[in-house]
Short mmCIF file of C-alpha atoms and ligand atoms in Angstrom, two decimals:
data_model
loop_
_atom_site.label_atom_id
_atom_site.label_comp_id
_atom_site.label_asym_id
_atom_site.label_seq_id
_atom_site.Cartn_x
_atom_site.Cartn_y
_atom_site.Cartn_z
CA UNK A 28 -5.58 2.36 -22.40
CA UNK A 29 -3.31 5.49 -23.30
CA UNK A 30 -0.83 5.39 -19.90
CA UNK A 31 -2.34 8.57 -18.74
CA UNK A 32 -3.96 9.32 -15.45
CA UNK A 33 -6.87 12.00 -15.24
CA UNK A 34 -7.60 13.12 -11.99
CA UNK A 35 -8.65 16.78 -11.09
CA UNK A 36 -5.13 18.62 -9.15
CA UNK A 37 -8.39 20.27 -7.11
CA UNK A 38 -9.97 17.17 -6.15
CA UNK A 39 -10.21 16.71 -1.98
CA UNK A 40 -8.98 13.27 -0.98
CA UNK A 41 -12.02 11.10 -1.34
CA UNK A 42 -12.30 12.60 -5.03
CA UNK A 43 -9.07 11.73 -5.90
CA UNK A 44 -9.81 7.86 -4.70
CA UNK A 45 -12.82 8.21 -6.31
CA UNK A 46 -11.81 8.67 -9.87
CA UNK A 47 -8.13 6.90 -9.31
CA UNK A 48 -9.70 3.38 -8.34
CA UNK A 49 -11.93 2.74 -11.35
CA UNK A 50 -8.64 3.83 -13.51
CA UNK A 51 -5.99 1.68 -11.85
CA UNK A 52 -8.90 -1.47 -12.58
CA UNK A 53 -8.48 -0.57 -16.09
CA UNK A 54 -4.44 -0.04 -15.69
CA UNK A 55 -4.08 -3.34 -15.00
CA UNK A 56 -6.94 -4.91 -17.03
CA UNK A 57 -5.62 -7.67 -19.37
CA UNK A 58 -1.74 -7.58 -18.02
CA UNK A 59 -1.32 -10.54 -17.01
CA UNK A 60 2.05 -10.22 -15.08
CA UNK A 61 1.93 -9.69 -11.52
CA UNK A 62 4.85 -7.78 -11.18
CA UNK A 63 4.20 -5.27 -13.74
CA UNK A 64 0.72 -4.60 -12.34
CA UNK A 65 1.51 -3.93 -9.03
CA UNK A 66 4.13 -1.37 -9.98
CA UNK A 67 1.43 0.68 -11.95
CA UNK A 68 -0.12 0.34 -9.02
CA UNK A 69 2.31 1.87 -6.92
CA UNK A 70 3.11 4.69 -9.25
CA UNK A 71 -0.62 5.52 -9.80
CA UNK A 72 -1.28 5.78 -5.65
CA UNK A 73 1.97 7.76 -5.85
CA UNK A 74 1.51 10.17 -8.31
CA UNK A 75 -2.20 10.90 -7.93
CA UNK A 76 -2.09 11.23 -4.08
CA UNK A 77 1.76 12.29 -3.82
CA UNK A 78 2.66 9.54 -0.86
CA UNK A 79 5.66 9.79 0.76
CA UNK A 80 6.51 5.81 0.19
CA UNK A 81 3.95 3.42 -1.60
CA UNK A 82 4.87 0.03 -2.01
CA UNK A 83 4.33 -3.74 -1.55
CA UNK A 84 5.61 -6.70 0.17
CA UNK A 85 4.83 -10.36 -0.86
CA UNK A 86 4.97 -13.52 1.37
CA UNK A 87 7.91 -15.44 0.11
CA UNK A 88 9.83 -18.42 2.03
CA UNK A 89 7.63 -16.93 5.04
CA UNK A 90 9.21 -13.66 5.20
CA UNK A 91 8.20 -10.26 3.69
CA UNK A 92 10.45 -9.46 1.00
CA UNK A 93 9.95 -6.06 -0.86
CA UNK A 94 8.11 -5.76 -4.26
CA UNK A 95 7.66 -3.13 -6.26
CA UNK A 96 7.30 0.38 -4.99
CA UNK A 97 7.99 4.35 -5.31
CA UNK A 98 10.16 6.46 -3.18
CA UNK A 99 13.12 5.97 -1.11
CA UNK A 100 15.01 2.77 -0.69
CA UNK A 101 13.32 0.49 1.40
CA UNK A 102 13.79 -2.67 4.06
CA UNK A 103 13.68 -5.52 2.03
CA UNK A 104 12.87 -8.20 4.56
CA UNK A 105 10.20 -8.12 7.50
CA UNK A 106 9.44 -11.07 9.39
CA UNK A 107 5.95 -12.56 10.82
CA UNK A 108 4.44 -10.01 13.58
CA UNK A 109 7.64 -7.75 12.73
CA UNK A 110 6.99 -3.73 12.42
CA UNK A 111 3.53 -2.62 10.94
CA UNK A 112 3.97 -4.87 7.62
CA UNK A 113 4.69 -7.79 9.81
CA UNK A 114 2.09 -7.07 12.32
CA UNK A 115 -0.95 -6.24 9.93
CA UNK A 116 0.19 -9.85 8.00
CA UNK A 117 -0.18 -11.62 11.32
CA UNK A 118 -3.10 -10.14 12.70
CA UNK A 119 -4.73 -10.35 8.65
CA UNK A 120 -6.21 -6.54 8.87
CA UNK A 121 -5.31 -3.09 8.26
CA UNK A 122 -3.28 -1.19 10.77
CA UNK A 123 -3.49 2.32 10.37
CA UNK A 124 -0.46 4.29 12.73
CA UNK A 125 -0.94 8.12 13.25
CA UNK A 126 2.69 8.10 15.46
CA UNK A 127 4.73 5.27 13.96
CA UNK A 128 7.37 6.41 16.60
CA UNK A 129 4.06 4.94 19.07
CA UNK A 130 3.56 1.67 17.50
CA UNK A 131 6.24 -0.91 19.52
CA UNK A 132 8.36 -2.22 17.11
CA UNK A 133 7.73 0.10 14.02
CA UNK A 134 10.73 -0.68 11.39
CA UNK A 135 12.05 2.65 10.79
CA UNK A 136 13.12 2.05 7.05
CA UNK A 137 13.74 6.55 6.72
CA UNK A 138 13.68 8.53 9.87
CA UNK A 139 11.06 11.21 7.57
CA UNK A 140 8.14 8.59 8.16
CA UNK A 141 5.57 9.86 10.56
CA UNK A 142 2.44 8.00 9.98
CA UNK A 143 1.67 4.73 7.96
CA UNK A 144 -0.95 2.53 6.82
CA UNK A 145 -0.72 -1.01 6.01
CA UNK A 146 -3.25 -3.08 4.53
CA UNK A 147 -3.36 -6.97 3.33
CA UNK A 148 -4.45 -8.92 0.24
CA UNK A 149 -5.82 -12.40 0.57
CA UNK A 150 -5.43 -15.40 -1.97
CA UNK A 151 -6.76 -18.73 -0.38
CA UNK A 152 -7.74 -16.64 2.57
CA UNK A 153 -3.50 -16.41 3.43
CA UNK A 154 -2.04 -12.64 3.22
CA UNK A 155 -0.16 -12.91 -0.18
CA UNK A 156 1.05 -9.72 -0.14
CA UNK A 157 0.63 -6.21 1.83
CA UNK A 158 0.61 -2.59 0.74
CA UNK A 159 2.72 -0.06 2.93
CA UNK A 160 2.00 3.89 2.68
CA UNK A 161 3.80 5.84 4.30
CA UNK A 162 3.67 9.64 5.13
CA UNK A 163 6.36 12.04 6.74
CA UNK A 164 3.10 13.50 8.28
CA UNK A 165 1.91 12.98 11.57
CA UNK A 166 -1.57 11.83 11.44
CA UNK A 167 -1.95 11.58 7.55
CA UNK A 168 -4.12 8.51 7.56
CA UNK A 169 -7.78 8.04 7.89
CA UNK A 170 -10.89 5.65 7.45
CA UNK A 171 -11.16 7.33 3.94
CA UNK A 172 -7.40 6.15 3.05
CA UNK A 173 -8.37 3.09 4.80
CA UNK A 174 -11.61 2.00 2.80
CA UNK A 175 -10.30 3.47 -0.32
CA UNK A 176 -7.15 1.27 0.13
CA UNK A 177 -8.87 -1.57 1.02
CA UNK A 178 -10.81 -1.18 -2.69
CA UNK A 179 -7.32 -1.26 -4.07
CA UNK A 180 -6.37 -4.58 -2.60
CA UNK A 181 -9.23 -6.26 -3.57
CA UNK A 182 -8.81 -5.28 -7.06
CA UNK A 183 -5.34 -6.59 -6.27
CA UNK A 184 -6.91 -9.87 -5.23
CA UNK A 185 -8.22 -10.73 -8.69
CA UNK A 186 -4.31 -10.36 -9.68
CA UNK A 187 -3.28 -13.24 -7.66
N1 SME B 137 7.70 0.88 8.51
C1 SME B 137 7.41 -0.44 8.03
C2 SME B 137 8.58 -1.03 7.27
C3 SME B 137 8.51 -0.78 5.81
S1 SME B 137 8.98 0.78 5.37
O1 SME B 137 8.18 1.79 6.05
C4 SME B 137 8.88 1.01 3.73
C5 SME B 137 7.05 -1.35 9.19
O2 SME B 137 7.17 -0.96 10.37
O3 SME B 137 6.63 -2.47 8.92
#
């Protein structure tokens, strides 16, 4: 496909998922490399819903170490149960923070981030990787970033 994202600038959120998720299948569609997928990925989620940071982490030697990813520089390790990423690994769900100065332990990687959302991808039912989004909103996240998200990972799950 052309490298081109089409997505209506007047689009409300769910819109935006909407036509974004059926395009980032097709992004990714017969690439083969892992690495190069998930950082269309990341810039897609980026650019079409302008997050603060977007970005994954992959299981490696039992840590998380950072993968690819758009906006500032990052942690680039995060152990088991450790901040948000660490926790939603452990616990194998979605964590969705609306305060991250609220959750105990949150890894302030920039001192802008407000709210986050982490979400896991499964190969051989073990987290393989997670997704971080961050916003330097309050409150940014919700069950529509949530499910939408989750539709993300699982096309990320076929990449594994
Ligand atoms: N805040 C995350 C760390 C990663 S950065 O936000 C990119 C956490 O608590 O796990």
């Amino acid at each position: 496909m052309a490298e081109e994202l089409i997505i209506a600038q007047s689009a409300d959120k769910a819109e935006k998922y909407e036509t974004l998720i059926p395009q980032i299948e097709s992004l990714v569609l017969g690439e083969s490399d892992l690495v190069a997928n998930l950082s269309n990925i990341a810039a897609a989620l980026k650019q079409t819903m302008d997050f603060f940071w977007v970005g994954f982490y992959l299981v490696k030697d039992n840590q998380l170490v950072l993968g690819p990813f758009q906006g500032p520089i990052a942690c680039t390790r995060i152990n088991l149960g450790k901040g948000v990423c660490g926790a939603s690994w452990k616990e194998k769900k979605t964590i969705l923070v609306p305060n991250v100065d609220e959750f105990p332990g949150h890894i302030a990687c920039s001192s802008a981030s407000k709210s986050e959302i982490v979400l896991p991808a499964f190969k051989n039912n073990e987290v393989a990787l997670v997704l971080d989004v961050d916003s330097d909103q309050l409150n940014d996240f919700d069950q529509t970033d949530a499910e939408a998200l989750e539709k993300v990972m699982r096309i990320v799950e076929k990449l594994l």
